[in-house]
Amino acid sequence: MTNMPAIADSDRDLLLSRIRDVPDWPEPGVVFKDITPLLRDPAAFDTMIELLSGVGGQDVDVVVGIEARGFILGAPVAHRLGAGFVPIRKAGKLPWTTTAASYALEYGEATIEVHTDAFRPGERVLIVDDVLATGGTVRATVDLVRGAGADVVGVGILMELGFLSGRAKLDDVNLRSLLVI
Ligand SMILES: O=P(O)(O)OC[C@H]1O[C@H](OP(=O)(O)OP(=O)(O)O)[C@H](O)[C@@H]1O
Ligand SMILES: Nc1ncnc2[nH]cnc12
């Protein structure tokens, strides 16, 4: 499902050229997709934020960013859309009452949490993250948002690792990845 045209070749080439492969990190067999060169390049950063901002359509109330790299993408997308920003954090980091969800990662396990007053029923929520790998992180995030009564209008991802089939866990959401490898 998608609500925007395919990314231009020039944008795709620019973004791809700014993502660094780091073999065997954080553990043997994983090729880590390092986005720090992309963040360091103003043109690439701007292109990424503009494209991710189009994923949820016009009426986005809230953008959700997932700790930690999702914060770097999600906050500028929220600002660009005139939307609010909600952080989804790893367990134990949020100060108030939370709802939690646990899941498996490409390298390990994680629990994420969100404040219980983060969403109002019916709000239109765009979820943003840098990498879709096994899909566990986004699946858990979608479930937290919906569990609070809000609507997920889109999931915007910079880079999808297609060989890990994370998309298969997300066939009920409008998932848009700028890059698929
Ligand atoms: O699709 P999945 O298999 O769930 O993996 C994707 C998640 O893994 C990475 O985050 P990580 O948990 O490594 O946290 P970080 O942003 O703090 O490095 C990435 O930023 C995604 O959130
Ligand atoms: N290979 C990878 N590179 C960067 N982030 C990831 N999150 C899960 N797998 C990843």
PDB file of C-alpha atoms and ligand atoms in Angstrom:
ATOM      1  CA  MET A   1       0.000   0.000   0.000  1.00  0.00           C
ATOM      2  CA  THR A   2       1.319   3.431  -0.811  1.00  0.00           C
ATOM      3  CA  ASN A   3      -0.065   6.936  -1.237  1.00  0.00           C
ATOM      4  CA  MET A   4       2.870   8.610  -2.940  1.00  0.00           C
ATOM      5  CA  PRO A   5       4.823   8.165  -6.151  1.00  0.00           C
ATOM      6  CA  ALA A   6       8.038   6.188  -6.384  1.00  0.00           C
ATOM      7  CA  ILE A   7      11.163   7.984  -5.255  1.00  0.00           C
ATOM      8  CA  ALA A   8      13.169   9.647  -8.058  1.00  0.00           C
ATOM      9  CA  ASP A   9      16.317   7.805  -9.137  1.00  0.00           C
ATOM     10  CA  SER A  10      18.456  10.824  -8.238  1.00  0.00           C
ATOM     11  CA  ASP A  11      17.042  10.941  -4.693  1.00  0.00           C
ATOM     12  CA  ARG A  12      17.455   7.204  -4.272  1.00  0.00           C
ATOM     13  CA  ASP A  13      21.066   7.361  -5.484  1.00  0.00           C
ATOM     14  CA  LEU A  14      21.827  10.272  -3.150  1.00  0.00           C
ATOM     15  CA  LEU A  15      20.362   8.540  -0.076  1.00  0.00           C
ATOM     16  CA  LEU A  16      21.933   5.171  -0.890  1.00  0.00           C
ATOM     17  CA  SER A  17      25.342   6.763  -1.392  1.00  0.00           C
ATOM     18  CA  ARG A  18      25.193   8.205   2.146  1.00  0.00           C
ATOM     19  CA  ILE A  19      24.454   4.938   3.961  1.00  0.00           C
ATOM     20  CA  ARG A  20      27.543   3.045   5.069  1.00  0.00           C
ATOM     21  CA  ASP A  21      27.655  -0.734   5.401  1.00  0.00           C
ATOM     22  CA  VAL A  22      29.499  -1.905   8.515  1.00  0.00           C
ATOM     23  CA  PRO A  23      30.038  -5.680   8.339  1.00  0.00           C
ATOM     24  CA  ASP A  24      29.840  -7.812  11.483  1.00  0.00           C
ATOM     25  CA  TRP A  25      28.452  -5.077  13.737  1.00  0.00           C
ATOM     26  CA  PRO A  26      27.108  -5.242  16.402  1.00  0.00           C
ATOM     27  CA  GLU A  27      27.686  -8.982  16.011  1.00  0.00           C
ATOM     28  CA  PRO A  28      29.139 -11.394  13.416  1.00  0.00           C
ATOM     29  CA  GLY A  29      26.903 -11.881  10.381  1.00  0.00           C
ATOM     30  CA  VAL A  30      25.038  -8.563  10.668  1.00  0.00           C
ATOM     31  CA  VAL A  31      25.741  -5.857   8.084  1.00  0.00           C
ATOM     32  CA  PHE A  32      24.891  -2.681   9.957  1.00  0.00           C
ATOM     33  CA  LYS A  33      23.373   0.194   7.937  1.00  0.00           C
ATOM     34  CA  ASP A  34      25.059   3.305   9.327  1.00  0.00           C
ATOM     35  CA  ILE A  35      23.077   6.478   8.550  1.00  0.00           C
ATOM     36  CA  THR A  36      25.513   8.944  10.117  1.00  0.00           C
ATOM     37  CA  PRO A  37      27.003   9.985   6.718  1.00  0.00           C
ATOM     38  CA  LEU A  38      23.475  10.768   5.495  1.00  0.00           C
ATOM     39  CA  LEU A  39      22.712  12.859   8.587  1.00  0.00           C
ATOM     40  CA  ARG A  40      25.995  14.730   8.070  1.00  0.00           C
ATOM     41  CA  ASP A  41      25.010  15.802   4.542  1.00  0.00           C
ATOM     42  CA  PRO A  42      22.424  18.644   4.578  1.00  0.00           C
ATOM     43  CA  ALA A  43      21.091  17.862   1.087  1.00  0.00           C
ATOM     44  CA  ALA A  44      20.633  14.162   1.814  1.00  0.00           C
ATOM     45  CA  PHE A  45      19.105  14.889   5.234  1.00  0.00           C
ATOM     46  CA  ASP A  46      16.636  17.353   3.721  1.00  0.00           C
ATOM     47  CA  THR A  47      15.688  14.942   0.927  1.00  0.00           C
ATOM     48  CA  MET A  48      15.042  12.149   3.408  1.00  0.00           C
ATOM     49  CA  ILE A  49      12.886  14.339   5.675  1.00  0.00           C
ATOM     50  CA  GLU A  50      10.873  15.739   2.772  1.00  0.00           C
ATOM     51  CA  LEU A  51      10.154  12.282   1.363  1.00  0.00           C
ATOM     52  CA  LEU A  52       9.244  10.773   4.733  1.00  0.00           C
ATOM     53  CA  SER A  53       6.942  13.733   5.399  1.00  0.00           C
ATOM     54  CA  GLY A  54       4.791  12.698   2.426  1.00  0.00           C
ATOM     55  CA  VAL A  55       4.023   9.191   3.623  1.00  0.00           C
ATOM     56  CA  GLY A  56       0.968   9.843   5.801  1.00  0.00           C
ATOM     57  CA  GLY A  57      -0.895  12.263   3.529  1.00  0.00           C
ATOM     58  CA  GLN A  58      -1.954  15.782   4.500  1.00  0.00           C
ATOM     59  CA  ASP A  59      -3.645  15.331   7.853  1.00  0.00           C
ATOM     60  CA  VAL A  60      -1.130  13.950  10.303  1.00  0.00           C
ATOM     61  CA  ASP A  61      -1.750  14.889  13.945  1.00  0.00           C
ATOM     62  CA  VAL A  62       1.186  13.103  15.518  1.00  0.00           C
ATOM     63  CA  VAL A  63       4.512  11.691  14.334  1.00  0.00           C
ATOM     64  CA  VAL A  64       5.985   8.825  16.342  1.00  0.00           C
ATOM     65  CA  GLY A  65       9.747   8.275  16.439  1.00  0.00           C
ATOM     66  CA  ILE A  66      11.310   5.116  17.853  1.00  0.00           C
ATOM     67  CA  GLU A  67      14.426   5.398  20.052  1.00  0.00           C
ATOM     68  CA  ALA A  68      17.062   6.148  19.201  1.00  0.00           C
ATOM     69  CA  ARG A  69      17.560   6.680  15.479  1.00  0.00           C
ATOM     70  CA  GLY A  70      13.854   7.169  14.890  1.00  0.00           C
ATOM     71  CA  PHE A  71      14.020  10.327  17.023  1.00  0.00           C
ATOM     72  CA  ILE A  72      16.498  11.900  14.586  1.00  0.00           C
ATOM     73  CA  LEU A  73      14.097  11.365  11.679  1.00  0.00           C
ATOM     74  CA  GLY A  74      10.752  11.701  13.419  1.00  0.00           C
ATOM     75  CA  ALA A  75      11.169  15.094  15.084  1.00  0.00           C
ATOM     76  CA  PRO A  76      12.016  17.011  11.878  1.00  0.00           C
ATOM     77  CA  VAL A  77       9.198  15.243  10.034  1.00  0.00           C
ATOM     78  CA  ALA A  78       6.763  16.322  12.768  1.00  0.00           C
ATOM     79  CA  HIS A  79       8.016  19.893  12.613  1.00  0.00           C
ATOM     80  CA  ARG A  80       7.712  19.990   8.837  1.00  0.00           C
ATOM     81  CA  LEU A  81       4.124  18.710   8.995  1.00  0.00           C
ATOM     82  CA  GLY A  82       3.081  20.987  11.854  1.00  0.00           C
ATOM     83  CA  ALA A  83       2.314  17.845  13.865  1.00  0.00           C
ATOM     84  CA  GLY A  84       3.160  16.850  17.416  1.00  0.00           C
ATOM     85  CA  PHE A  85       5.919  14.377  18.221  1.00  0.00           C
ATOM     86  CA  VAL A  86       5.662  11.301  20.446  1.00  0.00           C
ATOM     87  CA  PRO A  87       8.791   9.387  21.484  1.00  0.00           C
ATOM     88  CA  ILE A  88       8.590   5.619  21.799  1.00  0.00           C
ATOM     89  CA  ARG A  89      11.427   4.679  24.137  1.00  0.00           C
ATOM     90  CA  LYS A  90      13.295   1.603  25.257  1.00  0.00           C
ATOM     91  CA  ALA A  91      12.107   0.225  28.605  1.00  0.00           C
ATOM     92  CA  GLY A  92      12.666   2.306  31.715  1.00  0.00           C
ATOM     93  CA  LYS A  93      13.382   5.655  30.059  1.00  0.00           C
ATOM     94  CA  LEU A  94      10.010   7.405  30.176  1.00  0.00           C
ATOM     95  CA  PRO A  95       9.154   9.123  33.464  1.00  0.00           C
ATOM     96  CA  TRP A  96       5.385   8.765  33.634  1.00  0.00           C
ATOM     97  CA  THR A  97       2.844   5.932  33.317  1.00  0.00           C
ATOM     98  CA  THR A  98       3.610   3.734  30.291  1.00  0.00           C
ATOM     99  CA  THR A  99       2.284   0.937  28.122  1.00  0.00           C
ATOM    100  CA  ALA A 100       4.913  -1.579  26.929  1.00  0.00           C
ATOM    101  CA  ALA A 101       5.456  -4.061  24.089  1.00  0.00           C
ATOM    102  CA  SER A 102       8.304  -6.599  23.644  1.00  0.00           C
ATOM    103  CA  TYR A 103       9.712  -8.070  20.436  1.00  0.00           C
ATOM    104  CA  ALA A 104      12.748  -9.766  18.822  1.00  0.00           C
ATOM    105  CA  LEU A 105      15.373  -7.835  16.821  1.00  0.00           C
ATOM    106  CA  GLU A 106      17.864  -8.872  14.109  1.00  0.00           C
ATOM    107  CA  TYR A 107      20.383  -8.733  16.973  1.00  0.00           C
ATOM    108  CA  GLY A 108      18.702  -9.411  20.309  1.00  0.00           C
ATOM    109  CA  GLU A 109      15.444  -8.425  21.979  1.00  0.00           C
ATOM    110  CA  ALA A 110      13.864  -5.180  23.108  1.00  0.00           C
ATOM    111  CA  THR A 111      10.950  -3.723  25.018  1.00  0.00           C
ATOM    112  CA  ILE A 112       9.537  -0.349  24.022  1.00  0.00           C
ATOM    113  CA  GLU A 113       7.239   1.934  25.974  1.00  0.00           C
ATOM    114  CA  VAL A 114       5.005   4.926  25.372  1.00  0.00           C
ATOM    115  CA  HIS A 115       3.248   7.271  27.792  1.00  0.00           C
ATOM    116  CA  THR A 116      -0.366   6.297  28.384  1.00  0.00           C
ATOM    117  CA  ASP A 117      -1.543   9.832  27.530  1.00  0.00           C
ATOM    118  CA  ALA A 118       0.491  10.123  24.311  1.00  0.00           C
ATOM    119  CA  PHE A 119      -2.449   9.700  21.912  1.00  0.00           C
ATOM    120  CA  ARG A 120      -6.091  10.722  21.802  1.00  0.00           C
ATOM    121  CA  PRO A 121      -8.666   8.391  20.223  1.00  0.00           C
ATOM    122  CA  GLY A 122      -8.962   8.933  16.471  1.00  0.00           C
ATOM    123  CA  GLU A 123      -5.747  10.890  16.082  1.00  0.00           C
ATOM    124  CA  ARG A 124      -3.909  10.329  12.809  1.00  0.00           C
ATOM    125  CA  VAL A 125      -0.434   8.982  13.488  1.00  0.00           C
ATOM    126  CA  LEU A 126       2.604   8.652  11.217  1.00  0.00           C
ATOM    127  CA  ILE A 127       5.346   6.294  12.449  1.00  0.00           C
ATOM    128  CA  VAL A 128       8.908   7.006  11.287  1.00  0.00           C
ATOM    129  CA  ASP A 129      12.071   4.929  11.630  1.00  0.00           C
ATOM    130  CA  ASP A 130      15.398   4.519   9.852  1.00  0.00           C
ATOM    131  CA  VAL A 131      15.567   0.767   9.214  1.00  0.00           C
ATOM    132  CA  LEU A 132      12.946  -1.954   8.783  1.00  0.00           C
ATOM    133  CA  ALA A 133      14.668  -5.274   9.441  1.00  0.00           C
ATOM    134  CA  THR A 134      12.610  -8.129  10.946  1.00  0.00           C
ATOM    135  CA  GLY A 135       9.694  -5.733  11.434  1.00  0.00           C
ATOM    136  CA  GLY A 136       9.339  -6.407  15.153  1.00  0.00           C
ATOM    137  CA  THR A 137       9.955  -2.807  16.209  1.00  0.00           C
ATOM    138  CA  VAL A 138       7.387  -1.304  13.865  1.00  0.00           C
ATOM    139  CA  ARG A 139       4.865  -4.079  14.560  1.00  0.00           C
ATOM    140  CA  ALA A 140       5.100  -3.404  18.298  1.00  0.00           C
ATOM    141  CA  THR A 141       4.810   0.346  17.674  1.00  0.00           C
ATOM    142  CA  VAL A 142       1.722  -0.011  15.481  1.00  0.00           C
ATOM    143  CA  ASP A 143       0.119  -2.148  18.182  1.00  0.00           C
ATOM    144  CA  LEU A 144       0.902   0.425  20.891  1.00  0.00           C
ATOM    145  CA  VAL A 145      -0.607   3.252  18.831  1.00  0.00           C
ATOM    146  CA  ARG A 146      -3.733   1.301  17.943  1.00  0.00           C
ATOM    147  CA  GLY A 147      -4.044   0.052  21.510  1.00  0.00           C
ATOM    148  CA  ALA A 148      -4.380   3.693  22.552  1.00  0.00           C
ATOM    149  CA  GLY A 149      -7.264   4.163  20.092  1.00  0.00           C
ATOM    150  CA  ALA A 150      -5.355   6.222  17.516  1.00  0.00           C
ATOM    151  CA  ASP A 151      -5.121   5.512  13.762  1.00  0.00           C
ATOM    152  CA  VAL A 152      -1.867   4.662  11.998  1.00  0.00           C
ATOM    153  CA  VAL A 153      -2.068   6.555   8.689  1.00  0.00           C
ATOM    154  CA  GLY A 154       1.422   5.586   7.573  1.00  0.00           C
ATOM    155  CA  VAL A 155       4.769   4.066   8.405  1.00  0.00           C
ATOM    156  CA  GLY A 156       7.721   5.848   6.777  1.00  0.00           C
ATOM    157  CA  ILE A 157      11.033   3.995   6.662  1.00  0.00           C
ATOM    158  CA  LEU A 158      14.333   5.159   5.225  1.00  0.00           C
ATOM    159  CA  MET A 159      15.719   1.694   4.410  1.00  0.00           C
ATOM    160  CA  GLU A 160      13.974  -1.678   4.292  1.00  0.00           C
ATOM    161  CA  LEU A 161      16.100  -4.819   4.473  1.00  0.00           C
ATOM    162  CA  GLY A 162      13.901  -6.872   2.158  1.00  0.00           C
ATOM    163  CA  PHE A 163      15.726 -10.143   2.771  1.00  0.00           C
ATOM    164  CA  LEU A 164      14.510 -10.132   6.398  1.00  0.00           C
ATOM    165  CA  SER A 165      10.847  -9.985   5.278  1.00  0.00           C
ATOM    166  CA  GLY A 166       9.734  -7.506   7.947  1.00  0.00           C
ATOM    167  CA  ARG A 167       7.021  -6.254   5.595  1.00  0.00           C
ATOM    168  CA  ALA A 168       5.199  -9.578   6.038  1.00  0.00           C
ATOM    169  CA  LYS A 169       4.375  -8.577   9.628  1.00  0.00           C
ATOM    170  CA  LEU A 170       2.885  -5.271   8.456  1.00  0.00           C
ATOM    171  CA  ASP A 171       0.344  -6.122   5.770  1.00  0.00           C
ATOM    172  CA  ASP A 172      -2.317  -4.115   7.622  1.00  0.00           C
ATOM    173  CA  VAL A 173      -0.483  -0.770   7.439  1.00  0.00           C
ATOM    174  CA  ASN A 174       0.424   1.819   4.796  1.00  0.00           C
ATOM    175  CA  LEU A 175       4.149   1.050   4.790  1.00  0.00           C
ATOM    176  CA  ARG A 176       6.422   3.148   2.598  1.00  0.00           C
ATOM    177  CA  SER A 177      10.195   2.547   2.424  1.00  0.00           C
ATOM    178  CA  LEU A 178      12.296   5.087   0.540  1.00  0.00           C
ATOM    179  CA  LEU A 179      14.958   2.448  -0.137  1.00  0.00           C
ATOM    180  CA  VAL A 180      14.597  -1.339  -0.323  1.00  0.00           C
ATOM    181  CA  ILE A 181      17.652  -3.568  -0.518  1.00  0.00           C
TER     182      ILE A 181
HETATM  183  O1  LIG B   1      12.781  -4.347  12.161  1.00  0.00           O
HETATM  184  P1  LIG B   1      13.512  -4.690  13.408  1.00  0.00           P
HETATM  185  O2  LIG B   1      14.174  -6.030  13.347  1.00  0.00           O
HETATM  186  O3  LIG B   1      12.657  -4.557  14.630  1.00  0.00           O
HETATM  187  O4  LIG B   1      14.710  -3.678  13.544  1.00  0.00           O
HETATM  188  C1  LIG B   1      14.637  -2.312  13.253  1.00  0.00           C
HETATM  189  C2  LIG B   1      15.021  -1.474  14.425  1.00  0.00           C
HETATM  190  O5  LIG B   1      16.389  -1.738  14.801  1.00  0.00           O
HETATM  191  C3  LIG B   1      17.061  -0.509  14.945  1.00  0.00           C
HETATM  192  O6  LIG B   1      16.931   0.021  16.210  1.00  0.00           O
HETATM  193  P2  LIG B   1      17.699  -0.513  17.493  1.00  0.00           P
HETATM  194  O7  LIG B   1      16.732  -1.309  18.319  1.00  0.00           O
HETATM  195  O8  LIG B   1      18.978  -1.174  17.087  1.00  0.00           O
HETATM  196  O9  LIG B   1      17.947   0.816  18.328  1.00  0.00           O
HETATM  197  P3  LIG B   1      18.805   2.149  18.118  1.00  0.00           P
HETATM  198  O10 LIG B   1      18.026   3.050  17.193  1.00  0.00           O
HETATM  199  O11 LIG B   1      18.845   2.683  19.497  1.00  0.00           O
HETATM  200  O12 LIG B   1      20.169   1.795  17.562  1.00  0.00           O
HETATM  201  C4  LIG B   1      16.382   0.396  13.950  1.00  0.00           C
HETATM  202  O13 LIG B   1      16.604   1.759  14.239  1.00  0.00           O
HETATM  203  C5  LIG B   1      14.946  -0.005  14.067  1.00  0.00           C
HETATM  204  O14 LIG B   1      14.259   0.708  15.091  1.00  0.00           O
HETATM  205  N1  LIG B   2      21.315  -4.316   9.802  1.00  0.00           N
HETATM  206  C1  LIG B   2      20.861  -3.246  10.472  1.00  0.00           C
HETATM  207  N2  LIG B   2      21.417  -2.038  10.305  1.00  0.00           N
HETATM  208  C2  LIG B   2      20.943  -0.965  10.974  1.00  0.00           C
HETATM  209  N3  LIG B   2      19.931  -1.030  11.820  1.00  0.00           N
HETATM  210  C3  LIG B   2      19.341  -2.210  12.007  1.00  0.00           C
HETATM  211  N4  LIG B   2      18.291  -2.578  12.790  1.00  0.00           N
HETATM  212  C4  LIG B   2      18.106  -3.887  12.629  1.00  0.00           C
HETATM  213  N5  LIG B   2      18.976  -4.405  11.770  1.00  0.00           N
HETATM  214  C5  LIG B   2      19.764  -3.361  11.360  1.00  0.00           C
END
